Amino acid sequence: MATIYDVARLAAVSPATVSRVLNGRGDVNPELARRVEQSVRKLSYRPNGVARNLRRKVAAVWALVISDIENPHFTALVRGVEDVARANGHSVVLCNTDEDLERERAYIDVALSERMAGVVISPASDRQSALGPLLDAGVPAVTIDRRLRSSPVSSVVVSNRRGGYEATAHLAAQGYRRIACVAGPLRTTTAAQRLAGYRAALGEAGLPADKALVRVADYKEAGGAAAVAELLRQPDPPDAIFVTNSLMTMGALRALGEAGVTIGTEVGIVGFDDLPWAPLVSPSLSTVAQPTYELGRTAAEMLVHQATDPEARVRSVTLPTELRVRGSSHR
Amino acid sequence: MATIYDVARLAAVSPATVSRVLNGRGDVNPELARRVEQSVRKLSYRPNGVARNLRRKVAAVWALVISDIENPHFTALVRGVEDVARANGHSVVLCNTDEDLERERAYIDVALSERMAGVVISPASDRQSALGPLLDAGVPAVTIDRRLRSSPVSSVVVSNRRGGYEATAHLAAQGYRRIACVAGPLRTTTAAQRLAGYRAALGEAGLPADKALVRVADYKEAGGAAAVAELLRQPDPPDAIFVTNSLMTMGALRALGEAGVTIGTEVGIVGFDDLPWAPLVSPSLSTVAQPTYELGRTAAEMLVHQATDPEARVRSVTLPTELRVRGSSHR
DNA sequence: GTGAAAGCGCTAACAC
DNA sequence: GTGTTAGCGCTTTCAC
């Protein structure tokens, strides 16, 4: 592969001039610039990004570290982040941690090691974060979807508590009395907040907070199915369920189907995260929708802001959720 | 941030010895090794990956370039690739091209520029590929899900033609007579092959190949919906539809619902790609399932093979699909 | 406006 | 075994 020296030699200029032309810096004689461009083409020269990064001490790439690549919620964020990144001359690479702190750490390591320009991350845990080294190194970072309790980092989240509250209050208003909740891993702020909203709504509706009606699962399909199967097996099963993410909702529907339960009539259901197929199941699925694109866009904009002004103080943005009432939550 | 020189100084050894300890190369006096490790900890030293890559001429990272991050088929591949990567000491970063050749080119550029160790890619087009520079540079590359006609690259795909054939033959066997096909962008080999399978099955069943029954769409939800809406508006509408990917199938179901058509009875439907929610819609959705994890795993293994043996010849692996008959494809 | 040269942090010959 | 040193390819002072 051709280097900047090859180009310089062919164009009969110095490597410095080639660099200037390539980066549009400083004033270069148009004639020399022309010669450089011609040589670049002739040699099909591509700058070595690694050498450039070493010299500049930062790459043009952002890392978007998400906790579950198969969760449509997270993949929907991507577009928002990408659009802002491209507008600011950055590329986005995705890293999937699978809710695993060890893998989260490994990817933070890669981001740090490759001197990436910024990191947007949905942390696997609100406390034992792997972000420390990143922050110490001064790399711009923003958490998305979830917050971090252990360190001061800017974040963009949705109103999880309110979303959980509205879902549950809606079920109560529809006359359901034993409303269960399938929660996510409580080490995530989303799970904790959605559960808190559920509890608040129960209290307000004067419904008892039966511990047996709360199941902590793992935000995955199988976990949701298992949790619902257990709930149904109880002596006094629920007549409604608030399921706190889409993957678990899918599992819940499967478990309900396998148990021969009629959705809506026998057991009402509201899921967190709206999905394209929510209107297609029958009865159609009531959900708490999140502004996923906005979530990604906002996080990316905060990253740009941080990169521009390193003194920028930590900010936390909360975007609204929206209850979408469909067929699964009334009799 | 501490450098290898800082560590060397503190441990009273040379940078070369630090490097040896860090990389487990050569024999190092255990006492020196201990001192190095201690200094590394004390300084919380992290090797600069960029400098390392510049020196070694290759990074430890693989790029997985997929054409649509919101298509569950592609996100399902990721796990297979990741598992093999990790077993071989690589990290995987995902790049989303959105079926856009310009963005494909940009990400190939990043992979090249950052000297990534290998690329697994589902190309946006079978001809105008952006892979050229990558292959010229000798970077190990494998296409996944789709093939490339324009250059000799190893690939892992599924039996698209057979999958299309089986879906269509099944609909014919169920007594449907005017079977339509919603195809993907024909510049992808998957779309071309699935369509070819559809045509072959029609011919074999003695059904006429009415051009009006074939709609070329874009592998996206809205495209699938629009195509089906058009099909239904025709003077002589189809009584069954083979939809060639899951996103378009979702759109098809929506369009069918909006048109008030009873699925199965009035219009039979089979979709390509199985999905967790396929059994949940009603009637449950018949599909052609693909071994997504295997697809990812196999591609990654081929990449390892290529990296190990640069003389390895181009191979093409085809994995089987499986027709899953459910409720949407009979009366 | 242009070029010479130093240096980013690491690894791998090579010399000891 | 261990240290010295050159150099990966680029950008950026600094001198002209």
XYZ file of C-alpha atoms (C1' of nucleotides) in Angstrom:
694
model
C 0.000 0.000 0.000
C 1.185 3.414 -0.945
C 2.224 5.807 1.807
C 2.197 9.565 1.964
C 5.864 9.509 0.961
C 5.082 7.729 -2.277
C 2.501 10.339 -3.097
C 4.879 13.136 -2.185
C 7.629 11.709 -4.377
C 5.341 11.260 -7.378
C 3.926 14.745 -6.998
C 7.397 16.163 -6.395
C 6.355 17.846 -3.158
C 6.965 17.170 0.514
C 4.858 14.833 2.642
C 3.786 17.892 4.603
C 2.198 19.380 1.531
C 0.403 16.147 0.745
C -0.939 16.145 4.282
C -2.095 19.734 3.902
C -3.944 18.981 0.697
C -5.521 15.864 2.136
C -6.759 17.649 5.225
C -7.606 20.945 3.583
C -5.407 22.818 6.026
C -3.268 25.828 5.286
C -2.925 27.446 1.898
C -1.453 25.302 -0.810
C -0.566 26.434 -4.290
C -3.367 25.156 -6.547
C -0.838 23.728 -8.958
C 0.784 21.639 -6.222
C -2.610 20.596 -4.927
C -3.529 19.412 -8.391
C -0.357 17.359 -8.629
C -1.010 15.827 -5.238
C -4.568 14.871 -6.088
C -3.421 13.337 -9.314
C -0.772 11.261 -7.557
C -3.264 10.157 -4.933
C -5.490 8.834 -7.676
C -2.693 7.272 -9.656
C -1.419 5.348 -6.638
C -4.947 4.786 -5.272
C -3.517 6.046 -2.046
C -5.564 5.735 1.140
C -4.274 7.452 4.249
C -3.327 5.063 7.009
C -5.880 5.857 9.684
C -3.894 4.110 12.367
C -0.870 6.321 11.837
C -3.129 9.342 11.722
C -4.827 8.351 14.948
C -1.515 7.801 16.650
C -0.403 11.234 15.699
C -3.714 12.976 16.376
C -4.342 10.942 19.494
C -7.955 10.354 18.551
C -9.839 8.391 15.884
C -12.915 9.558 13.988
C -14.964 6.634 15.233
C -17.644 6.489 17.919
C -18.571 3.340 19.769
C -22.208 2.600 20.500
C -22.201 -0.062 23.176
C -25.578 -1.717 23.572
C -26.608 -4.425 25.952
C -28.609 -6.683 23.651
C -28.309 -6.721 19.906
C -31.461 -8.812 19.539
C -33.614 -6.329 21.402
C -35.334 -4.166 18.774
C -35.376 -1.271 21.186
C -31.605 -1.039 21.062
C -31.270 -1.528 17.356
C -33.832 1.220 16.830
C -31.601 3.642 18.719
C -28.831 3.096 16.247
C -30.307 5.202 13.465
C -30.567 8.247 15.688
C -26.962 7.968 16.748
C -25.742 7.278 13.219
C -27.460 10.281 11.699
C -25.871 12.703 14.133
C -22.523 10.966 13.835
C -22.460 11.251 10.068
C -23.450 14.889 10.245
C -20.388 15.417 12.440
C -17.923 13.409 10.412
C -17.924 10.334 12.606
C -18.528 6.668 11.921
C -20.373 4.504 14.415
C -19.364 1.001 15.334
C -21.732 -1.084 17.411
C -20.655 -3.313 20.249
C -22.951 -5.891 21.803
C -22.371 -6.743 25.450
C -25.264 -9.147 25.953
C -25.843 -7.675 29.452
C -22.434 -9.064 30.416
C -20.158 -6.810 32.477
C -17.084 -8.692 31.346
C -17.885 -8.038 27.712
C -18.799 -4.473 28.504
C -15.356 -4.054 29.992
C -13.746 -5.662 26.960
C -15.459 -3.262 24.579
C -14.661 -0.224 26.684
C -11.100 -1.454 26.470
C -11.305 -1.582 22.697
C -12.778 1.915 22.546
C -10.017 3.201 24.782
C -7.300 1.237 23.105
C -8.364 2.333 19.621
C -8.695 5.916 20.860
C -12.262 6.242 19.703
C -13.649 9.758 19.795
C -16.647 9.032 21.997
C -18.833 6.355 23.509
C -22.592 6.023 23.802
C -23.464 3.139 26.085
C -26.417 1.404 27.689
C -24.648 0.045 30.767
C -25.341 -3.513 31.893
C -25.378 -2.394 35.497
C -26.047 0.896 37.257
C -23.258 0.378 39.767
C -20.380 -1.832 38.736
C -19.765 0.124 35.634
C -16.801 -0.479 33.411
C -16.853 3.171 32.417
C -14.284 4.341 34.960
C -11.191 4.119 32.757
C -13.046 5.856 29.957
C -13.990 8.809 32.136
C -10.526 8.968 33.656
C -9.106 9.215 30.179
C -11.460 12.076 29.421
C -13.209 10.312 26.567
C -16.616 11.879 25.899
C -19.294 9.447 27.060
C -23.067 9.421 27.384
C -25.278 6.671 28.726
C -28.421 5.894 26.811
C -31.634 4.183 27.900
C -30.161 3.599 31.353
C -28.418 5.696 33.956
C -25.364 5.075 36.022
C -25.531 5.561 39.761
C -21.853 4.925 40.354
C -20.357 7.802 38.381
C -21.416 11.174 37.070
C -22.083 10.693 33.362
C -24.525 12.506 31.126
C -27.501 10.401 30.160
C -30.611 10.223 28.026
C -33.443 8.057 29.261
C -37.210 7.851 29.001
C -39.700 8.425 31.783
C -39.599 4.834 32.911
C -41.346 5.438 36.187
C -44.181 7.314 34.560
C -44.450 4.706 31.816
C -44.751 1.949 34.395
C -47.239 4.027 36.332
C -49.453 4.694 33.322
C -49.450 1.091 32.163
C -50.476 -0.137 35.578
C -52.990 2.628 36.260
C -54.589 1.867 32.917
C -54.944 -1.814 33.792
C -56.443 -0.860 37.163
C -58.875 1.527 35.479
C -59.998 -1.307 33.225
C -61.089 -3.208 36.296
C -58.214 -5.657 36.661
C -57.539 -6.316 40.317
C -54.579 -8.666 40.626
C -52.023 -6.941 38.442
C -48.649 -8.642 38.206
C -45.355 -7.181 37.042
C -42.573 -8.967 35.183
C -39.575 -6.793 35.942
C -36.123 -6.683 34.349
C -32.777 -7.081 36.099
C -32.908 -4.609 38.983
C -29.298 -3.604 38.464
C -30.586 -1.569 35.505
C -32.237 1.766 36.211
C -34.976 1.026 33.671
C -36.100 -2.063 35.576
C -36.016 -0.328 38.937
C -37.955 2.689 37.659
C -40.623 0.754 35.795
C -41.202 -1.365 38.861
C -41.435 1.743 41.031
C -44.060 3.181 38.698
C -46.018 -0.059 38.868
C -45.973 0.023 42.664
C -47.012 3.645 42.826
C -49.988 3.009 40.559
C -51.091 -0.020 42.589
C -50.950 2.038 45.769
C -52.905 4.866 44.241
C -55.572 2.518 42.925
C -55.912 1.019 46.374
C -54.756 -2.379 45.136
C -52.632 -4.514 47.446
C -48.939 -4.896 46.588
C -48.730 -8.667 46.709
C -45.082 -9.709 46.537
C -46.051 -12.914 44.786
C -47.202 -10.816 41.844
C -43.765 -9.401 41.129
C -41.275 -11.501 39.186
C -37.786 -10.300 38.444
C -36.582 -11.673 35.114
C -33.798 -10.851 32.662
C -35.260 -8.790 29.808
C -35.118 -11.851 27.535
C -37.811 -13.861 25.804
C -37.341 -17.090 27.743
C -37.147 -15.229 31.042
C -40.456 -13.508 30.355
C -42.109 -16.791 29.410
C -40.834 -18.532 32.548
C -41.944 -15.676 34.782
C -45.459 -15.679 33.368
C -45.702 -19.480 33.542
C -44.829 -19.254 37.235
C -47.343 -16.489 37.829
C -50.106 -18.580 36.248
C -49.221 -21.598 38.324
C -49.829 -19.741 41.565
C -52.824 -20.548 43.736
C -54.179 -17.054 43.222
C -52.968 -16.075 39.729
C -53.001 -12.518 38.356
C -55.769 -11.175 36.126
C -53.393 -8.753 34.405
C -49.672 -8.429 33.759
C -47.419 -5.465 33.087
C -44.388 -6.801 31.247
C -41.482 -4.393 31.287
C -39.816 -4.938 27.918
C -40.663 -6.253 24.482
C -38.610 -9.429 24.491
C -40.226 -10.571 27.734
C -43.630 -9.555 26.374
C -43.109 -11.939 23.506
C -42.304 -14.674 25.996
C -45.325 -13.714 28.050
C -47.646 -14.049 25.067
C -46.169 -17.441 24.311
C -46.619 -18.656 27.903
C -50.157 -17.312 28.007
C -50.921 -19.092 24.750
C -49.439 -22.360 25.955
C -51.512 -22.130 29.146
C -54.636 -21.646 27.074
C -55.390 -18.295 28.635
C -57.504 -15.812 26.676
C -55.652 -12.519 26.537
C -57.637 -9.474 27.558
C -60.672 -11.328 28.868
C -58.924 -13.624 31.295
C -55.599 -11.860 31.659
C -54.983 -8.297 30.564
C -51.521 -7.361 29.348
C -49.499 -4.236 28.663
C -45.912 -4.410 27.428
C -43.132 -1.845 27.567
C -41.678 -0.928 24.123
C -43.902 -0.593 21.121
C -43.164 -2.840 18.169
C -44.289 -3.076 14.568
C -45.993 -6.394 15.241
C -47.887 -5.192 18.328
C -51.010 -4.434 16.273
C -50.746 -7.761 14.436
C -51.190 -10.214 17.285
C -54.700 -10.834 18.458
C -55.928 -9.211 20.437
C -53.579 -6.418 19.451
C -51.056 -5.545 22.098
C -51.258 -2.496 24.359
C -47.834 -0.987 24.892
C -45.805 1.820 26.363
C -44.014 3.323 23.377
C -40.620 4.963 23.581
C -39.139 7.597 21.250
C -36.209 5.414 20.240
C -34.901 7.502 17.375
C -34.984 10.608 19.553
C -33.192 8.734 22.275
C -30.324 7.961 19.924
C -30.262 11.391 18.392
C -30.256 13.185 21.719
C -27.490 11.025 23.150
C -25.363 11.642 20.089
C -25.934 15.372 20.288
C -24.862 15.380 23.901
C -21.733 13.537 22.892
C -20.938 16.176 20.294
C -21.535 18.832 22.910
C -19.169 17.152 25.338
C -16.494 16.733 22.722
C -16.755 20.400 21.808
C -16.736 21.650 25.381
C -14.860 19.354 27.749
C -15.981 21.542 30.638
C -19.631 20.828 29.838
C -21.388 19.762 32.988
C -23.172 16.482 33.378
C -26.705 16.604 32.061
C -29.560 14.185 32.193
C -32.384 14.283 29.694
C -35.651 12.405 30.110
C -37.891 11.837 27.105
C -41.595 11.023 27.421
C -43.177 7.621 26.883
C -46.621 7.132 25.436
C -49.243 4.590 26.420
C -50.807 2.945 23.371
C -54.023 1.268 24.363
C -55.023 -1.617 22.107
C -56.981 -4.814 22.568
C -54.924 -6.752 25.120
C -55.786 -4.562 28.084
C -59.560 -4.680 28.333
C -62.220 -7.332 28.639
C -1.878 8.339 30.223
C 1.110 6.251 31.058
C 3.213 4.832 28.231
C 5.321 1.738 28.019
C 8.337 3.893 28.875
C 6.808 4.985 32.161
C 6.211 1.367 33.073
C 9.751 0.416 32.051
C 11.266 3.195 34.123
C 9.250 2.328 37.227
C 10.067 -1.361 36.903
C 13.694 -0.555 36.097
C 13.670 -2.589 32.901
C 13.623 -1.755 29.205
C 10.476 -1.084 27.203
C 11.225 -4.249 25.265
C 10.929 -6.310 28.408
C 7.646 -4.662 29.277
C 6.407 -5.472 25.807
C 7.525 -9.078 26.201
C 5.716 -9.456 29.479
C 2.570 -7.832 28.144
C 2.465 -10.044 25.097
C 3.719 -13.213 26.726
C 6.494 -13.512 24.176
C 10.011 -14.739 24.805
C 11.351 -15.801 28.144
C 11.424 -13.201 30.847
C 12.957 -13.555 34.279
C 10.011 -14.066 36.652
C 11.357 -11.415 39.000
C 11.387 -8.811 36.208
C 7.997 -9.940 35.065
C 6.672 -9.408 38.572
C 8.106 -5.919 38.699
C 6.577 -5.092 35.335
C 3.154 -6.326 36.350
C 3.326 -4.353 39.519
C 4.254 -1.182 37.673
C 1.493 -1.748 35.160
C -0.996 -1.876 38.008
C 0.469 1.036 39.884
C 0.301 3.276 36.823
C -2.961 1.681 35.647
C -1.186 1.407 32.347
C -3.166 0.430 29.262
C -1.265 -0.295 26.081
C -1.997 2.146 23.295
C -3.711 -0.044 20.729
C -3.241 2.478 17.984
C 0.529 2.456 18.343
C 0.447 -1.317 18.523
C -1.654 -1.546 15.384
C 0.660 0.798 13.545
C 3.605 -1.348 14.424
C 1.931 -4.697 13.858
C 0.101 -3.456 10.787
C -3.122 -5.081 11.922
C -5.690 -4.549 14.684
C -7.430 -7.258 16.685
C -10.853 -6.098 15.578
C -13.227 -7.586 13.015
C -15.880 -5.606 11.238
C -19.299 -7.144 10.686
C -20.963 -5.025 8.039
C -24.679 -5.664 7.795
C -27.198 -4.116 5.487
C -30.041 -3.417 7.908
C -29.646 -3.160 11.639
C -33.414 -3.298 12.172
C -33.797 -6.595 10.365
C -33.826 -9.327 13.032
C -32.259 -11.737 10.590
C -29.058 -9.708 10.558
C -28.927 -9.061 14.259
C -29.369 -12.781 14.857
C -26.222 -13.466 12.845
C -24.191 -11.367 15.196
C -24.040 -13.879 18.015
C -22.564 -16.553 15.795
C -19.855 -14.232 14.566
C -19.118 -12.906 18.039
C -18.698 -16.313 19.599
C -16.091 -17.395 17.083
C -14.374 -14.021 17.247
C -14.010 -14.162 20.989
C -12.676 -17.682 20.841
C -9.983 -16.352 18.516
C -9.070 -13.247 20.446
C -10.976 -10.803 18.291
C -13.569 -8.165 19.037
C -16.434 -7.518 16.650
C -17.711 -4.106 15.730
C -20.927 -3.834 13.780
C -21.478 -1.444 10.931
C -24.910 -0.709 9.521
C -25.109 0.253 5.857
C -28.873 0.491 5.478
C -28.629 -1.075 2.014
C -26.732 2.017 0.910
C -23.654 1.505 -1.263
C -22.219 4.842 -0.229
C -22.323 3.891 3.416
C -21.003 0.449 2.626
C -18.040 2.108 0.980
C -17.549 4.397 3.971
C -17.437 1.491 6.402
C -15.104 -0.541 4.224
C -12.935 2.555 4.298
C -13.012 2.592 8.079
C -12.148 -1.101 8.248
C -9.248 -0.563 5.891
C -8.128 2.656 7.469
C -8.203 1.186 10.976
C -6.435 -1.916 9.705
C -9.075 -4.262 11.008
C -8.156 -7.927 10.919
C -11.092 -9.128 8.876
C -14.504 -8.258 7.477
C -17.747 -10.199 7.351
C -20.225 -8.409 5.138
C -23.706 -8.757 3.681
C -23.199 -6.667 0.560
C -25.894 -4.209 -0.496
C -25.415 -5.202 -4.115
C -24.101 -8.288 -5.870
C -22.236 -6.283 -8.480
C -21.173 -2.775 -7.557
C -19.395 -3.943 -4.509
C -17.270 -1.682 -2.399
C -15.128 -4.649 -1.461
C -12.483 -4.128 -4.123
C -10.012 -2.106 -2.054
C -10.372 -4.565 0.793
C -9.515 -7.538 -1.371
C -6.673 -5.654 -3.046
C -5.232 -4.989 0.380
C -5.426 -8.687 1.195
C -7.765 -8.228 4.147
C -9.570 -11.484 4.930
C -13.214 -11.098 3.931
C -16.288 -13.289 3.747
C -19.753 -12.389 2.538
C -22.665 -13.561 4.591
C -26.313 -14.075 3.659
C -25.615 -12.787 0.156
C -23.073 -13.512 -2.530
C -21.059 -11.256 -4.723
C -21.055 -11.804 -8.462
C -18.483 -9.153 -9.197
C -15.511 -10.573 -7.319
C -14.325 -13.920 -6.006
C -14.999 -13.863 -2.265
C -15.822 -16.709 0.055
C -19.424 -16.731 1.165
C -21.958 -18.350 3.440
C -25.561 -18.293 2.351
C -28.736 -20.318 2.776
C -30.525 -22.291 0.090
C -32.590 -19.346 -1.027
C -33.772 -20.911 -4.222
C -34.903 -24.067 -2.508
C -36.537 -22.050 0.286
C -38.497 -20.043 -2.260
C -39.391 -23.201 -4.106
C -40.663 -24.990 -1.024
C -42.719 -22.060 0.180
C -44.407 -21.710 -3.184
C -44.861 -25.432 -3.787
C -46.455 -25.707 -0.373
C -48.947 -22.941 -1.209
C -49.738 -24.648 -4.513
C -50.241 -27.983 -2.761
C -52.715 -26.290 -0.454
C -54.822 -25.426 -3.437
C -53.937 -21.781 -3.908
C -53.929 -20.904 -7.590
C -52.929 -17.284 -7.985
C -49.763 -17.150 -5.937
C -48.005 -13.806 -5.812
C -44.442 -13.035 -4.788
C -43.153 -9.935 -3.035
C -39.478 -9.957 -3.934
C -36.560 -7.991 -2.488
C -34.153 -5.743 -4.376
C -32.940 -7.860 -7.273
C -29.400 -6.561 -6.896
C -29.135 -8.925 -3.922
C -28.566 -12.595 -4.588
C -31.109 -13.565 -1.935
C -33.888 -11.747 -3.757
C -32.944 -13.170 -7.131
C -32.687 -16.726 -5.815
C -35.918 -16.676 -3.806
C -37.743 -15.346 -6.830
C -36.202 -18.050 -9.018
C -37.400 -20.701 -6.576
C -40.886 -19.221 -6.658
C -40.954 -19.337 -10.443
C -39.679 -22.883 -10.595
C -42.379 -24.071 -8.211
C -45.114 -22.308 -10.174
C -43.936 -23.956 -13.365
C -43.789 -27.351 -11.786
C -47.281 -26.967 -10.351
C -48.566 -26.024 -13.762
C -49.572 -22.585 -12.580
C -49.169 -19.654 -14.951
C -46.380 -17.180 -14.218
C -48.416 -13.992 -14.312
C -46.059 -11.020 -14.294
C -48.634 -8.939 -12.474
C -48.246 -11.236 -9.504
C -44.599 -10.385 -8.931
C -43.748 -7.194 -7.077
C -40.188 -6.093 -6.485
C -39.880 -4.225 -3.198
C -37.052 -3.208 -0.878
C -36.890 -5.684 2.024
C -38.489 -3.079 4.318
C -41.771 -2.995 6.180
C -43.343 -0.142 4.264
C -42.244 -1.615 0.936
C -43.900 -4.925 1.751
C -47.112 -3.203 2.773
C -47.228 -1.105 -0.383
C -46.545 -4.114 -2.617
C -49.333 -6.141 -1.047
C -51.770 -3.220 -1.174
C -51.078 -2.952 -4.912
C -51.513 -6.672 -5.426
C -54.906 -6.570 -3.730
C -56.045 -3.627 -5.822
C -55.566 -5.564 -9.055
C -58.555 -6.702 -11.098
C -57.578 -10.318 -10.543
C -55.929 -10.335 -7.112
C -53.810 -13.193 -5.752
C -55.179 -15.856 -3.421
C -51.756 -16.417 -1.822
C -48.530 -14.487 -1.330
C -44.952 -15.552 -0.800
C -43.190 -12.669 0.951
C -39.434 -12.921 0.763
C -38.283 -11.436 4.056
C -39.592 -10.822 7.545
C -39.777 -7.034 7.480
C -41.863 -7.121 4.319
C -43.988 -9.906 5.805
C -44.841 -7.625 8.683
C -45.890 -4.979 6.192
C -47.865 -7.563 4.241
C -49.818 -8.590 7.326
C -50.581 -4.965 8.035
C -51.786 -4.310 4.492
C -53.875 -7.476 4.521
C -55.410 -6.423 7.837
C -56.179 -2.927 6.587
C -57.828 -4.373 3.499
C -60.003 -6.554 5.702
C -58.723 -9.740 4.116
C -58.899 -12.962 6.135
C -55.486 -14.534 6.167
C -55.352 -18.195 5.223
C -58.935 -18.494 4.032
C -58.971 -15.640 1.563
C -55.264 -15.144 1.043
C -52.626 -17.649 2.078
C -49.225 -16.349 3.131
C -45.731 -17.698 3.718
C -42.884 -15.446 4.805
C -39.137 -15.882 4.518
C -37.293 -15.721 7.891
C -38.768 -17.258 11.002
C -39.352 -14.965 13.944
C -40.268 -15.371 17.576
C -43.602 -13.688 17.003
C -44.557 -15.804 13.980
C -46.578 -18.230 16.146
C -48.218 -15.342 18.004
C -50.129 -13.661 15.218
C -53.400 -15.203 14.204
C -53.535 -17.262 12.266
C -49.954 -18.164 13.105
C -47.506 -17.440 10.338
C -45.980 -20.065 8.081
C -42.340 -19.300 7.385
C -39.111 -20.415 5.802
C -36.668 -20.559 8.701
C -32.958 -19.889 8.348
C -30.140 -21.115 10.598
C -28.990 -17.618 11.516
C -26.592 -18.497 14.296
C -24.921 -21.094 12.073
C -24.686 -18.578 9.304
C -22.726 -16.238 11.547
C -20.600 -18.955 13.030
C -19.682 -20.463 9.683
C -18.767 -17.117 8.166
C -16.548 -16.326 11.122
C -14.834 -19.687 10.898
C -14.130 -19.121 7.245
C -12.623 -15.778 8.148
C -10.321 -17.418 10.667
C -9.357 -19.952 8.063
C -8.532 -17.240 5.548
C -6.493 -15.297 8.043
C -4.514 -18.415 8.921
C -3.930 -19.471 5.345
C -3.872 -16.563 2.912
C -3.605 -19.057 0.062
C -6.944 -20.579 1.033
C -9.114 -20.805 -2.021
C -12.506 -19.176 -2.302
C -15.231 -21.331 -0.841
C -18.959 -21.039 -0.823
C -21.091 -22.724 1.798
C -24.853 -23.122 1.545
C -26.876 -23.924 4.642
C -30.359 -25.446 4.494
C -33.609 -23.588 5.118
C -36.630 -25.187 6.711
C -40.280 -24.672 5.862
C -42.381 -24.197 8.998
C -46.015 -24.741 8.154
C -48.423 -22.940 10.461
C -51.888 -21.499 10.118
C -51.463 -18.787 7.502
C -50.999 -21.106 4.551
C -54.134 -23.212 4.451
C -57.843 -22.652 4.263
C 3.543 28.819 0.788
C 6.691 24.911 1.372
C 9.977 21.579 3.306
C 12.796 19.252 7.021
C 12.455 16.816 10.856
C 10.688 15.387 15.243
C 7.767 12.394 17.504
C 3.054 9.943 18.603
C 3.761 4.603 21.515
C 4.694 0.458 20.363
C 7.287 -4.022 18.616
C 10.950 -6.662 16.744
C 15.544 -7.042 14.952
C 19.763 -7.110 16.549
C 23.521 -6.771 19.698
C 25.143 -7.912 23.962
C 17.513 -13.171 28.924
C 17.726 -8.207 28.332
C 18.558 -3.663 26.333
C 19.247 -0.468 22.348
C 17.349 1.246 18.526
C 14.986 1.766 14.198
C 10.825 2.542 12.210
C 5.530 1.715 11.382
C 2.878 6.461 8.496
C 1.218 10.319 9.697
C 0.821 15.532 11.369
C 2.765 19.626 12.900
C 5.880 22.802 14.537
C 9.573 25.485 12.987
C 12.652 27.523 9.795
C 13.025 29.386 5.455
